[in-house]
Each structure stands twice: as structure tokens, then as C-alpha cells.
CSV table of C-alpha atoms and ligand atoms in Angstrom, one decimal:
chain,number,residue,atom,x,y,z
A,18,MET,CA,-18.3,-18.0,-19.2
A,19,ASP,CA,-22.1,-17.7,-18.5
A,20,ALA,CA,-23.1,-17.1,-14.9
A,21,ALA,CA,-24.7,-20.5,-14.3
A,22,SER,CA,-21.7,-22.5,-15.4
A,23,ARG,CA,-19.2,-20.5,-13.3
A,24,PRO,CA,-17.6,-22.7,-10.7
A,25,THR,CA,-18.8,-22.3,-7.1
A,26,ILE,CA,-15.8,-21.6,-4.9
A,27,PHE,CA,-15.2,-22.2,-1.3
A,28,ALA,CA,-12.5,-21.4,1.3
A,29,LEU,CA,-11.7,-21.0,4.9
A,30,SER,CA,-11.9,-17.3,5.3
A,31,SER,CA,-10.9,-17.1,9.0
A,32,GLY,CA,-7.5,-17.9,10.5
A,33,ARG,CA,-5.7,-21.2,10.7
A,34,PRO,CA,-7.4,-23.8,12.8
A,35,PRO,CA,-7.4,-24.7,15.7
A,36,ALA,CA,-9.4,-21.6,16.6
A,37,ALA,CA,-12.7,-20.8,18.4
A,38,ILE,CA,-14.5,-20.4,15.1
A,39,ALA,CA,-13.8,-21.3,11.5
A,40,VAL,CA,-15.6,-19.4,8.8
A,41,VAL,CA,-16.1,-21.2,5.5
A,42,ARG,CA,-17.4,-19.1,2.7
A,43,LEU,CA,-19.0,-20.2,-0.6
A,44,CYS,CA,-19.6,-18.1,-3.7
A,45,GLY,CA,-21.2,-18.9,-7.0
A,46,PRO,CA,-24.3,-20.3,-8.7
A,47,ARG,CA,-24.3,-23.5,-6.6
A,48,ALA,CA,-23.7,-21.9,-3.2
A,49,GLY,CA,-27.3,-22.2,-2.2
A,50,ALA,CA,-27.5,-25.9,-3.4
A,51,ALA,CA,-24.3,-26.7,-1.5
A,52,LEU,CA,-25.6,-25.1,1.7
A,53,GLU,CA,-28.8,-27.1,1.4
A,54,LYS,CA,-26.9,-30.3,1.0
A,55,LEU,CA,-24.9,-29.5,4.1
A,56,ILE,CA,-27.7,-28.3,6.4
A,57,GLY,CA,-30.8,-29.5,4.7
A,58,ARG,CA,-32.3,-26.1,3.8
A,59,VAL,CA,-31.4,-22.6,2.7
A,60,PRO,CA,-31.9,-20.2,5.6
A,61,LYS,CA,-33.6,-16.8,5.2
A,62,PRO,CA,-31.4,-14.3,3.5
A,63,ARG,CA,-29.0,-12.4,5.8
A,64,GLN,CA,-30.2,-14.0,9.0
A,65,ALA,CA,-27.9,-15.9,11.3
A,66,THR,CA,-29.4,-19.4,11.5
A,67,LEU,CA,-28.3,-22.3,13.8
A,68,ALA,CA,-28.1,-25.6,11.9
A,69,ARG,CA,-26.6,-29.0,12.0
A,70,VAL,CA,-24.0,-29.6,9.4
A,71,ARG,CA,-24.1,-33.1,8.0
A,72,ASP,CA,-21.9,-35.2,5.7
A,73,PRO,CA,-24.4,-35.7,2.8
A,74,ALA,CA,-22.9,-39.1,1.9
A,75,SER,CA,-23.2,-40.7,5.3
A,76,GLY,CA,-25.7,-38.4,7.1
A,77,GLU,CA,-23.3,-38.1,10.0
A,78,VAL,CA,-23.4,-34.8,11.9
A,79,ILE,CA,-20.1,-33.0,11.5
A,80,ASP,CA,-20.9,-30.0,13.6
A,81,GLU,CA,-23.4,-27.4,14.7
A,82,ALA,CA,-22.9,-24.1,13.0
A,83,ILE,CA,-24.2,-20.6,12.5
A,84,THR,CA,-25.1,-20.3,8.8
A,85,LEU,CA,-25.8,-17.3,6.6
A,86,TRP,CA,-27.3,-17.0,3.2
A,87,PHE,CA,-26.5,-13.9,1.0
A,88,PRO,CA,-28.3,-14.2,-2.4
A,89,GLY,CA,-26.8,-12.2,-5.2
A,90,PRO,CA,-26.6,-9.6,-6.5
A,91,HIS,CA,-26.7,-7.9,-3.1
A,92,SER,CA,-23.8,-9.8,-1.7
A,93,GLU,CA,-20.1,-8.9,-1.2
A,94,THR,CA,-19.1,-10.5,-4.5
A,95,GLY,CA,-22.4,-9.8,-6.3
A,96,GLU,CA,-23.0,-13.6,-6.6
A,97,ASP,CA,-24.9,-16.0,-4.4
A,98,MET,CA,-22.9,-16.5,-1.2
A,99,ALA,CA,-23.1,-18.7,1.9
A,100,GLU,CA,-21.2,-18.6,5.1
A,101,VAL,CA,-20.9,-21.4,7.6
A,102,GLN,CA,-19.4,-20.6,11.0
A,103,LEU,CA,-18.1,-23.8,12.4
A,104,HIS,CA,-16.1,-24.8,15.5
A,105,GLY,CA,-12.6,-24.1,14.4
A,106,SER,CA,-11.0,-27.5,14.6
A,107,PRO,CA,-8.8,-28.9,11.8
A,108,ALA,CA,-11.0,-32.0,11.7
A,109,VAL,CA,-14.3,-30.1,11.4
A,110,VAL,CA,-12.9,-27.9,8.6
A,111,ALA,CA,-11.4,-30.9,6.8
A,112,ALA,CA,-14.7,-32.9,7.0
A,113,VAL,CA,-16.7,-29.9,5.6
A,114,PHE,CA,-14.1,-29.3,2.8
A,115,GLU,CA,-14.2,-33.0,1.9
A,116,ALA,CA,-18.0,-32.9,1.5
A,117,LEU,CA,-17.8,-29.6,-0.5
A,118,ARG,CA,-15.2,-31.0,-2.8
A,119,THR,CA,-17.6,-33.8,-3.9
A,120,PHE,CA,-20.4,-31.3,-4.9
A,121,GLU,CA,-20.7,-30.8,-8.6
A,122,GLY,CA,-19.4,-27.5,-9.8
A,123,CYS,CA,-17.6,-26.7,-6.5
A,124,ARG,CA,-13.9,-26.2,-6.0
A,125,PRO,CA,-11.5,-24.6,-3.5
A,126,ALA,CA,-11.0,-20.9,-4.1
A,127,GLU,CA,-7.7,-19.4,-5.3
A,128,ALA,CA,-6.0,-16.6,-3.5
A,129,GLY,CA,-8.1,-13.4,-3.7
A,130,GLU,CA,-10.7,-15.1,-5.9
A,131,PHE,CA,-13.7,-13.8,-3.8
A,132,THR,CA,-12.5,-10.3,-4.2
A,133,ARG,CA,-11.7,-10.8,-7.9
A,134,ARG,CA,-15.4,-11.8,-8.4
A,135,ALA,CA,-16.5,-8.7,-6.6
A,136,PHE,CA,-14.3,-6.7,-9.0
A,137,GLU,CA,-15.6,-8.6,-12.1
A,138,ASN,CA,-19.2,-8.1,-11.0
A,139,GLY,CA,-18.6,-4.3,-10.5
A,140,ARG,CA,-19.0,-4.4,-6.7
A,141,LEU,CA,-15.5,-3.0,-6.1
A,142,ASP,CA,-13.2,-1.0,-8.3
A,143,LEU,CA,-9.4,-1.7,-8.4
A,144,THR,CA,-8.5,1.1,-6.0
A,145,ALA,CA,-11.0,-0.2,-3.5
A,146,ILE,CA,-9.5,-3.7,-3.8
A,147,GLU,CA,-6.1,-2.2,-3.1
A,148,GLY,CA,-7.6,-0.4,-0.1
A,149,LEU,CA,-9.0,-3.7,1.1
A,150,ALA,CA,-5.6,-5.4,0.8
A,151,ASP,CA,-4.1,-2.5,2.7
A,152,LEU,CA,-6.7,-2.7,5.4
A,153,ILE,CA,-6.1,-6.4,5.9
A,154,ALA,CA,-2.3,-5.8,6.1
A,155,ALA,CA,-2.6,-2.7,8.3
A,156,GLU,CA,-0.3,-2.7,11.3
A,157,THR,CA,-0.9,0.8,12.6
A,158,PRO,CA,-4.0,2.8,13.2
A,159,ALA,CA,-3.0,5.3,10.5
A,160,GLN,CA,-2.6,2.5,8.0
A,161,ARG,CA,-5.9,1.0,9.0
A,162,ARG,CA,-7.7,4.4,8.5
A,163,GLN,CA,-6.1,4.9,5.1
A,164,GLY,CA,-6.9,1.4,3.9
A,165,PHE,CA,-10.5,1.9,5.0
A,166,ARG,CA,-10.9,5.3,3.3
A,167,GLN,CA,-9.5,3.8,0.1
A,168,LEU,CA,-11.8,0.8,0.3
A,169,LYS,CA,-14.7,3.3,0.6
A,170,GLY,CA,-13.8,5.1,-2.6
A,171,LEU,CA,-11.5,7.9,-1.5
A,172,ILE,CA,-9.5,7.7,-4.7
A,173,GLY,CA,-11.8,5.5,-6.8
A,174,ASP,CA,-14.8,7.9,-6.6
A,175,ARG,CA,-12.7,10.9,-7.3
A,176,ALA,CA,-10.9,9.4,-10.3
A,177,GLU,CA,-14.2,8.3,-11.7
A,178,ALA,CA,-15.6,11.8,-11.3
A,179,TRP,CA,-12.6,13.2,-13.1
A,180,ARG,CA,-13.0,10.7,-15.9
A,181,GLN,CA,-16.7,11.7,-16.3
A,182,HIS,CA,-15.5,15.3,-16.4
A,183,ILE,CA,-13.1,14.6,-19.2
A,184,ILE,CA,-15.8,12.6,-21.1
A,185,ALA,CA,-18.1,15.6,-20.8
A,186,ALA,CA,-15.4,17.9,-22.3
A,187,LEU,CA,-14.8,15.3,-25.0
A,188,ALA,CA,-18.5,15.2,-25.8
A,189,LEU,CA,-18.5,18.9,-26.4
A,190,ILE,CA,-15.7,18.6,-28.9
A,191,GLU,CA,-17.1,15.6,-30.6
A,192,ALA,CA,-20.4,17.3,-31.1
A,193,ARG,CA,-18.5,20.1,-32.9
A,194,ILE,CA,-16.6,17.6,-35.1
A,195,ASP,CA,-19.9,15.8,-36.0
A,196,PHE,CA,-21.7,19.0,-36.8
A,197,SER,CA,-18.9,20.9,-38.4
A,198,ASP,CA,-20.7,21.2,-41.7
A,199,GLU,CA,-23.6,23.0,-40.2
A,200,ALA,CA,-23.3,26.7,-40.3
A,201,ASP,CA,-24.7,27.6,-36.9
A,202,VAL,CA,-22.6,25.6,-34.5
A,203,PRO,CA,-21.0,28.0,-32.0
A,204,GLU,CA,-17.5,28.9,-33.0
A,205,ASP,CA,-15.9,28.6,-29.6
A,206,LEU,CA,-16.5,25.0,-28.5
A,207,LEU,CA,-12.9,24.1,-27.9
A,208,GLY,CA,-12.5,27.0,-25.4
A,209,PRO,CA,-14.9,25.7,-22.7
A,210,ALA,CA,-13.6,22.1,-23.1
A,211,LEU,CA,-10.0,23.3,-22.7
A,212,ARG,CA,-10.9,25.5,-19.7
A,213,SER,CA,-12.5,22.5,-18.1
A,214,ALA,CA,-9.4,20.4,-18.9
A,215,LYS,CA,-7.2,23.0,-17.3
A,216,GLU,CA,-9.2,23.0,-14.1
A,217,LEU,CA,-9.1,19.3,-13.9
A,218,ARG,CA,-5.4,19.2,-14.6
A,219,ASP,CA,-4.7,21.6,-11.7
A,220,GLU,CA,-6.9,19.6,-9.4
A,221,ILE,CA,-5.2,16.3,-10.2
A,222,ALA,CA,-1.8,18.0,-9.8
A,223,GLY,CA,-2.9,19.2,-6.3
A,224,ALA,CA,-3.9,15.7,-5.3
A,225,LEU,CA,-0.5,14.3,-6.6
A,226,ALA,CA,1.4,16.9,-4.6
A,227,LYS,CA,0.2,15.3,-1.4
A,228,SER,CA,1.0,11.8,-2.7
A,229,SER,CA,4.2,11.0,-0.9
A,230,ARG,CA,2.5,11.0,2.5
A,231,GLY,CA,0.0,8.4,1.3
A,232,GLU,CA,2.6,6.1,-0.1
A,233,ARG,CA,4.7,6.5,3.1
A,234,LEU,CA,1.7,5.4,5.2
A,235,ARG,CA,1.8,2.1,3.4
A,236,ASP,CA,5.6,1.7,3.3
A,237,GLY,CA,6.6,3.5,6.4
A,238,PHE,CA,8.4,6.8,6.9
A,239,ALA,CA,11.9,5.8,5.8
A,240,VAL,CA,14.7,6.4,8.3
A,241,ALA,CA,18.2,5.4,7.0
A,242,ILE,CA,20.9,4.8,9.6
A,243,THR,CA,24.3,5.4,8.0
A,244,GLY,CA,27.8,6.3,8.9
A,245,PRO,CA,31.3,4.8,8.9
A,246,PRO,CA,31.8,1.1,9.7
A,247,ASN,CA,31.7,0.3,13.4
A,248,ALA,CA,30.1,3.6,14.3
A,249,GLY,CA,27.4,1.5,16.0
A,250,LYS,CA,24.6,1.6,13.4
A,251,SER,CA,23.4,-2.0,14.0
A,252,THR,CA,23.6,-1.4,17.8
A,253,LEU,CA,21.4,1.7,17.4
A,254,LEU,CA,18.9,-0.1,15.1
A,255,ASN,CA,18.6,-2.9,17.7
A,256,ARG,CA,18.1,-0.4,20.5
A,257,LEU,CA,15.4,1.4,18.5
A,258,ALA,CA,13.7,-1.8,17.4
A,259,GLN,CA,14.1,-3.3,20.9
A,260,ARG,CA,15.0,-6.6,19.4
A,261,ASP,CA,17.9,-8.2,17.7
A,262,ALA,CA,17.1,-7.2,14.1
A,263,ALA,CA,20.7,-6.7,12.9
A,264,ILE,CA,23.9,-8.5,13.6
A,265,VAL,CA,26.2,-6.5,15.8
A,266,SER,CA,29.8,-7.2,15.1
A,267,ALA,CA,33.1,-5.7,16.3
A,268,HIS,CA,34.6,-6.3,12.8
A,269,PRO,CA,34.2,-3.5,10.3
A,270,GLY,CA,32.1,-4.2,7.2
A,271,THR,CA,29.9,-7.0,8.5
A,272,THR,CA,26.5,-5.4,7.8
A,273,ARG,CA,26.7,-5.6,4.1
A,274,ASP,CA,23.1,-5.3,3.1
A,275,ALA,CA,20.5,-2.9,4.0
A,276,ILE,CA,18.4,-4.3,6.8
A,277,GLU,CA,14.8,-3.1,7.4
A,278,VAL,CA,12.9,-3.0,10.5
A,279,HIS,CA,9.3,-1.8,10.7
A,280,LEU,CA,8.3,0.1,13.8
A,281,ASN,CA,5.1,1.6,15.0
A,282,LEU,CA,6.0,5.0,16.3
A,283,GLY,CA,3.1,6.8,18.0
A,284,GLY,CA,0.6,5.1,15.7
A,285,TYR,CA,2.6,5.8,12.5
A,286,PRO,CA,4.7,3.3,10.5
A,287,VAL,CA,8.4,3.9,10.4
A,288,THR,CA,10.9,1.8,8.4
A,289,LEU,CA,14.4,1.8,9.8
A,290,ILE,CA,17.1,1.0,7.3
A,291,ASP,CA,20.5,-0.1,8.5
A,292,THR,CA,22.9,0.3,5.7
A,293,ALA,CA,26.2,-1.3,5.0
A,294,GLY,CA,29.1,0.8,6.2
A,295,ILE,CA,29.5,3.6,3.6
A,296,ARG,CA,33.2,3.8,2.9
A,297,ASP,CA,35.7,3.1,0.1
A,298,SER,CA,36.3,-0.5,-0.4
A,299,ALA,CA,38.0,-2.7,-3.0
A,300,ASP,CA,35.8,-5.8,-2.2
A,301,PRO,CA,33.2,-6.1,-4.9
A,302,VAL,CA,30.6,-7.6,-2.5
A,303,GLU,CA,31.1,-4.7,-0.2
A,304,GLN,CA,31.0,-2.2,-3.1
A,305,GLU,CA,27.6,-3.6,-4.1
A,306,GLY,CA,26.4,-3.2,-0.5
A,307,ILE,CA,27.6,0.4,-0.5
A,308,ARG,CA,25.9,1.1,-3.8
A,309,ARG,CA,22.6,-0.3,-2.4
A,310,ALA,CA,23.1,1.7,0.8
A,311,ARG,CA,23.5,4.9,-1.1
A,312,GLU,CA,20.3,4.1,-3.0
A,313,ARG,CA,18.3,3.5,0.1
A,314,VAL,CA,19.7,6.7,1.7
A,315,ALA,CA,18.8,8.7,-1.4
A,316,MET,CA,15.2,7.7,-1.0
A,317,ALA,CA,14.9,8.0,2.7
A,318,ASP,CA,12.8,10.7,4.4
A,319,LEU,CA,15.4,11.1,7.1
A,320,VAL,CA,19.0,10.1,7.5
A,321,LEU,CA,20.6,9.4,10.9
A,322,TRP,CA,24.3,10.0,10.3
A,323,LEU,CA,26.1,8.1,13.0
A,324,THR,CA,29.6,8.9,14.0
A,325,ASP,CA,32.0,7.4,16.6
A,326,ALA,CA,32.5,10.3,19.1
A,327,SER,CA,35.4,8.4,20.6
A,328,ALA,CA,37.4,8.1,17.4
A,329,ASP,CA,39.0,11.5,16.6
A,330,SER,CA,39.4,11.1,12.9
A,331,ALA,CA,38.0,13.5,10.3
A,332,GLU,CA,35.7,10.7,9.2
A,333,ALA,CA,33.9,10.9,12.5
A,334,GLY,CA,32.8,14.5,11.8
A,335,GLY,CA,29.7,15.6,9.9
A,336,GLU,CA,31.3,16.3,6.6
A,337,VAL,CA,30.6,13.0,5.0
A,338,ALA,CA,26.9,13.7,5.7
A,339,GLU,CA,27.1,16.7,3.5
A,340,ASN,CA,27.3,14.4,0.5
A,341,LEU,CA,24.0,12.8,1.2
A,342,SER,CA,21.2,14.0,-0.9
A,343,ALA,CA,18.4,13.0,1.5
A,344,ALA,CA,15.7,15.4,2.6
A,345,ASP,CA,17.0,15.7,6.2
A,346,VAL,CA,20.1,14.6,8.0
A,347,TRP,CA,20.6,14.3,11.7
A,348,VAL,CA,24.1,13.8,13.2
A,349,LEU,CA,24.3,11.3,16.0
A,350,ARG,CA,27.5,11.3,17.9
A,351,ASN,CA,27.7,7.8,19.3
A,352,LYS,CA,29.7,6.0,22.0
A,353,ILE,CA,29.6,9.0,24.4
A,354,ASP,CA,30.1,6.4,27.2
A,355,LEU,CA,33.7,6.1,26.0
A,356,VAL,CA,34.6,9.7,26.1
A,357,GLY,CA,34.7,12.1,29.1
A,358,ASP,CA,32.9,15.3,29.7
A,359,LYS,CA,35.5,17.1,27.6
A,360,CYS,CA,34.2,15.6,24.4
A,361,CYS,CA,30.6,16.2,25.2
A,362,ALA,CA,31.3,19.9,25.9
A,363,ARG,CA,33.0,20.1,22.6
A,364,ASN,CA,30.2,18.4,20.8
A,365,GLU,CA,27.6,20.6,22.4
A,366,SER,CA,29.2,23.7,21.3
A,367,LEU,CA,29.5,22.1,17.9
A,368,SER,CA,25.8,21.3,17.7
A,369,THR,CA,24.8,24.9,18.3
A,370,ASN,CA,26.9,26.0,15.4
A,371,GLU,CA,25.7,23.4,13.0
A,372,SER,CA,22.6,23.7,11.0
A,373,LYS,CA,22.0,19.9,11.3
A,374,LYS,CA,20.3,18.5,14.4
A,375,THR,CA,23.0,16.8,16.5
A,376,PHE,CA,22.5,14.3,19.3
A,377,LEU,CA,24.9,12.8,21.7
A,378,ILE,CA,24.1,9.2,22.3
A,379,SER,CA,25.3,5.8,23.4
A,380,ALA,CA,23.6,3.1,21.4
A,381,LEU,CA,25.2,0.6,23.8
A,382,THR,CA,24.1,2.1,27.2
A,383,GLY,CA,21.0,3.9,25.9
A,384,ALA,CA,22.2,7.3,27.2
A,385,GLY,CA,20.7,10.1,25.1
A,386,ILE,CA,18.5,7.8,23.1
A,387,GLU,CA,15.3,8.9,24.8
A,388,PRO,CA,15.4,12.6,23.7
A,389,MET,CA,16.5,11.6,20.2
A,390,ALA,CA,13.6,9.1,19.9
A,391,ALA,CA,11.1,11.6,21.1
A,392,THR,CA,12.3,14.1,18.5
A,393,LEU,CA,12.0,11.4,15.9
A,394,SER,CA,8.5,10.5,17.0
A,395,ALA,CA,7.5,14.2,16.8
A,396,THR,CA,9.0,14.5,13.3
A,397,VAL,CA,7.1,11.4,12.1
A,398,GLN,CA,3.9,12.7,13.6
A,399,GLU,CA,4.3,16.0,11.9
A,400,PHE,CA,5.0,14.4,8.6
A,401,PHE,CA,1.8,12.3,8.7
A,402,SER,CA,-0.6,14.6,10.3
A,403,ALA,CA,-1.4,17.1,7.5
A,404,THR,CA,-5.2,17.8,7.6
A,405,GLU,CA,-6.4,16.3,4.3
A,406,ALA,CA,-6.3,12.5,3.8
A,407,PRO,CA,-3.9,11.7,1.0
A,408,MET,CA,-5.5,10.3,-2.1
A,409,VAL,CA,-2.6,8.6,-3.7
A,410,THR,CA,-1.3,5.6,-1.8
A,411,ARG,CA,0.6,3.6,-4.4
A,412,ALA,CA,3.2,4.2,-7.1
A,413,ARG,CA,0.6,2.8,-9.6
A,414,HIS,CA,-1.8,5.6,-8.7
A,415,ARG,CA,0.9,8.2,-9.0
A,416,ARG,CA,1.9,7.0,-12.4
A,417,ALA,CA,-1.7,6.9,-13.6
A,418,LEU,CA,-2.3,10.5,-12.5
A,419,GLU,CA,1.0,11.7,-13.9
A,420,GLU,CA,0.1,10.2,-17.3
A,421,THR,CA,-3.4,11.8,-17.1
A,422,ILE,CA,-1.7,15.2,-16.4
A,423,SER,CA,0.6,14.8,-19.4
A,424,ALA,CA,-2.3,13.8,-21.7
A,425,LEU,CA,-4.2,16.9,-20.4
A,426,ASP,CA,-1.1,19.1,-21.0
A,427,ARG,CA,-0.9,17.8,-24.5
A,428,ALA,CA,-4.6,18.7,-25.1
A,429,LEU,CA,-4.1,22.1,-23.6
A,430,ALA,CA,-1.0,22.8,-25.7
A,431,HIS,CA,-3.1,22.7,-28.9
A,432,GLY,CA,-4.9,25.8,-27.7
A,433,PRO,CA,-8.4,27.1,-28.5
A,434,SER,CA,-7.6,27.4,-32.2
A,435,GLY,CA,-6.0,24.0,-32.5
A,436,SER,CA,-7.3,20.9,-34.2
A,437,GLU,CA,-10.4,19.4,-32.6
A,438,GLU,CA,-9.4,15.9,-33.6
A,439,LEU,CA,-6.1,16.2,-31.8
A,440,VAL,CA,-7.5,17.7,-28.7
A,441,ALA,CA,-10.1,15.0,-28.6
A,442,GLU,CA,-7.5,12.3,-29.0
A,443,ASP,CA,-5.5,13.6,-26.0
A,444,LEU,CA,-8.6,14.0,-23.9
A,445,ARG,CA,-9.6,10.4,-24.7
A,446,SER,CA,-6.2,9.2,-23.7
A,447,ALA,CA,-6.5,11.1,-20.4
A,448,ALA,CA,-9.9,9.4,-19.8
A,449,THR,CA,-8.5,6.0,-20.6
A,450,THR,CA,-5.6,6.4,-18.1
A,451,LEU,CA,-8.1,7.3,-15.4
A,452,GLY,CA,-10.2,4.3,-16.4
A,453,ARG,CA,-7.2,2.1,-15.9
A,454,LEU,CA,-6.7,3.5,-12.4
A,455,THR,CA,-10.1,2.3,-11.3
A,456,GLY,CA,-10.1,-0.8,-13.5
A,457,ARG,CA,-12.9,0.4,-15.8
A,458,VAL,CA,-10.8,-0.2,-19.0
A,459,ASP,CA,-8.4,-2.9,-20.1
A,460,VAL,CA,-6.6,-3.9,-17.0
A,461,GLU,CA,-6.2,-7.7,-17.4
A,462,ASP,CA,-2.4,-7.4,-17.1
A,463,LEU,CA,-2.8,-5.6,-13.8
A,464,LEU,CA,-5.2,-8.0,-12.1
A,465,ASP,CA,-2.8,-10.8,-11.5
A,466,VAL,CA,-0.3,-8.4,-9.8
A,467,ILE,CA,-3.0,-6.9,-7.6
A,468,PHE,CA,-4.7,-10.2,-6.6
A,469,ARG,CA,-1.4,-12.0,-6.0
A,470,ASP,CA,-1.1,-10.2,-2.6
A,471,PHE,CA,-4.4,-11.6,-1.3
A,472,CYS,CA,-4.9,-14.5,0.9
A,473,ILE,CA,-7.1,-17.5,0.1
A,474,GLY,CA,-10.6,-17.0,1.4
A,475,LYS,CA,-10.6,-13.2,0.7
B,12,GDP,P1,28.1,-0.7,12.6
B,12,GDP,O1,29.2,-1.3,11.8
B,12,GDP,O2,28.0,0.7,12.5
B,12,GDP,O3,26.8,-1.4,12.4
B,12,GDP,O4,28.5,-0.9,14.2
B,12,GDP,P2,28.0,-2.0,15.2
B,12,GDP,O5,26.6,-1.7,15.7
B,12,GDP,O6,28.2,-3.4,14.7
B,12,GDP,O7,29.0,-1.7,16.4
B,12,GDP,C1,30.4,-1.8,16.3
B,12,GDP,C2,31.0,-2.0,17.7
B,12,GDP,O8,30.8,-0.8,18.5
B,12,GDP,C3,30.3,-3.1,18.4
B,12,GDP,O9,31.3,-3.8,19.2
B,12,GDP,C4,29.4,-2.4,19.4
B,12,GDP,O10,29.2,-3.1,20.6
B,12,GDP,C5,30.1,-1.1,19.7
B,12,GDP,N1,29.3,0.0,20.0
B,12,GDP,C6,28.2,0.4,19.4
B,12,GDP,N2,27.6,1.5,20.0
B,12,GDP,C7,28.4,1.7,21.1
B,12,GDP,C8,28.3,2.7,22.2
B,12,GDP,O11,27.5,3.5,22.3
B,12,GDP,N3,29.3,2.6,23.1
B,12,GDP,C9,30.3,1.6,23.1
B,12,GDP,N4,31.2,1.6,24.0
B,12,GDP,N5,30.4,0.7,22.1
B,12,GDP,C10,29.4,0.7,21.1
């Protein structure tokens, strides 16, 4: 579609009315004309201008507003844009929308359509757009910082630099292929290209190694609460979440599905996962719950293995925890309010002998929760506070970089005396994969997935 016949889109970009202010944005070739119809003129570029907004059909004043005019290409989307800051009432917004709808070539925007135009016009690459989505969704300061860094090109700029590097190596080889008939082309051209590919490969692998922290900052440090039924898992979750997030029941096997609660612990996101009671069961529904619980536990960063200190069965001990494959397991001996000093003394001596961290708690009364929560907070802090900002924040990035590494590995495997054509092909494939990461090459299929998460007006 040529630029002039592209629809001009409009949307409410601020929150739901009623609100103090409602920001209506327009973008497209008729944005200037539409603004002129509403306020009688086009204000000076990028200068806040007070103006009466009128219904062009009746001439009636709808509101008085601050208006802004951002002519393309130096606007957020790269196209002409206008912004009208109205009083945030439902009636004001409705009247302005009604007028806009009657303007030729204007229509309401779809979710994420402004950002999509910014992408199509080359103002933002895909990783920046993902960063923007993360910034908008950020709930903790650390998530906010990561979203902003990514919006500003932390991963996009680096991936593009890598791609340019590969293209340069590729050019070396292609030159050799093209001039191979000529006698005085230096023999060893593959060597420098492969050395460059090797350096790049190691650099990308280094960035990948730090990836889990970046992804966790989006999804939260995952803490699974598991243990036998009735040990008090839901009670503990509620205590930690300080609200009724899970159903507490005195009947075994009631918490069948994993329940997630998102916490902000010292500025870092933590996802608490309450799992169905892990135990043998004949009930197929319960078995499914148990299977899912094991899956969540296997992927968790930390497992809190909860036992009932007042039940003196073998099950209450730490041995079941041994079967868990998670990175770290803490044993929490719960219900200490039900047992006397005798048990606690026994548990304390136990905890010094065990390699696993052990805490004595009562999820019901709150006894012992404070020191356990403080240790948890410190652990999460430590996990997230490595010095360098993680570059990879999504599984999509990780996959793209892994594919790039394997393509580079294939190129390297040919060796300096290998076939130039084959090395070139593998390098080309590495460059293409990086191009997909930033959205420079064939990403149509990805776009819908990425923009689906956006709100209208963004
Ligand atoms: P889950 O099956 O592991 O999720 O266990 P629940 O959290 O549903 O708790 C099972 C029962 O144990 C409920 O009746 C809770 O009130 C009780 N309970 C949980 N924690 C404690 C505790 O620290 N002390 C006592 N006395 N009871 C508890």
C-alpha cells in the first residue's frame, strides 16, 4: 500500500475514562487534516498548543485541549502523528471519536497498531518492541529497568552488530569465490573469516550463558512449594502472598493444579508455585495434577519442600525431596505450633547435619516465617544482582542465538581447507537467524504473536 492511501488510525492511548486527562493519538497521512478539522489549524510541530476542539459537523465546542503535532518522519511511528489531550470523561472521548470516525480515511486503531507502524517504518526493531511491551507490563523496578534497556537497543544493537560482522566475513569468502579464477587472490581467505566466526561464536555463547537471569526477570524467580498433601503448602503460600491466593482445605488432595502468585520481593519478581500434593494416587485427575506439579518443580529455581513436623511418618522427612531435580531445595518443617520443644530440638540437630537448608516454621501462626522469608529475599537478590545486564530476556531470543551458534559451528567445522561455498552458506544462515531476531528478515509470522500482547492505543 502506498503511504498516502494508508489508513489514518486513532485511539485512546491513556487509561480508561473517567480520568483527569484522556490522550487521543492519531497516526497516518490524514492525521494533520483530521487535527485541522477538529481544532481549525495545525499547530507548530512539537509544541503544546491550547485549542478548542469542535464537532466539525455542528460546530459545537466539545472540549478545550492541549494539542500536539508531530510531522513524520521524525515521530514515534515515522508517520504524521497528532495528539489531543482532552478532559478524560467518557462523553468527551466519545464525541471526539464520533467525529474522527466520520473523517475520510480514518479508522480506530487495532491493538499495537501504532507500534507496528513504528516497526514497519524502521523506527523500532523487534527486540525494542518486545522491550516496550515489557516496560509497559513491568511490575517491579528491575523489570522496568530491563524493559527500558531492551527498548533502547541492548539486545537489538548487539545482534545487529553481530550480523554485520558475519556479513563482513561472508563478503571475504564471496570475494574469493568470485575471483577464484584469478591467479593472485591470496590463498588463505577462509582462515580470517573463520577466525572472525569463532570469536563471534564465543561472544554469543557468553551472552547466552547469562540468559536465564534475563528471562527470569520477566517471568519471576520461580519458587515451587511442594510436599505431601496437607503439609500446609497452600497455607504457606497465602502467608507469603499475604492474601488468599490458594484454597486452604483440611481434606488431602484439594489443591490439584499448580497455582501461581506473583510477588515483588525486594524489588525483584518472584513467582510462587503451589503444587498439587505430590503423592501416589489412583485418581486420574489427581495424577494429572501430580504430573504437572512435577513439571513445574523441575523448572523451578528453588523448591520449598514442606513437611508436617507433627506427623511422625517417614514421608514427613527430607528423603522425598531427594528425588527432585530442581536447582536448590530447602526443607521447611511446618506446624511447629503442634509439637513441643522436643521436636524442635530434634529438628535443629537434624538441620545441622543436613546439607539442605532447613527451617522450622508454622504457616498457620507465622512462627519462623520471618527468617525464612529474609533468606529467600537474599537468595533472590543474589540471583538477580550479577553486574552485567542480561541481554537475552525471552525464549525467542535464546532460540535465535542458539541457532546462530549452531550455524557458526557448522561453518567452523568445515575448517580452513573446506569448501568456500559450504562455509558461506552456513554463515549466511547465521546472519539470517540474527536478522530474524531483530526483525530485519522475513518475520511476518512472528509479528502477530508479538503485537497480540499490546493494548490498543500503543
Ligand atoms: P496443603 O495440602 O499442603 O496445601 O495443606 P493446606 O495448606 O491445605 O493445609 C492443610 C491443613 O493444615 C489445614 O487445615 C491448615 O489449616 C493446616 N495447617 C497448615 N499449616 C499449619 C501450621 O503451621 N500449624 C497448624 N496447626 N496447622 C496448619
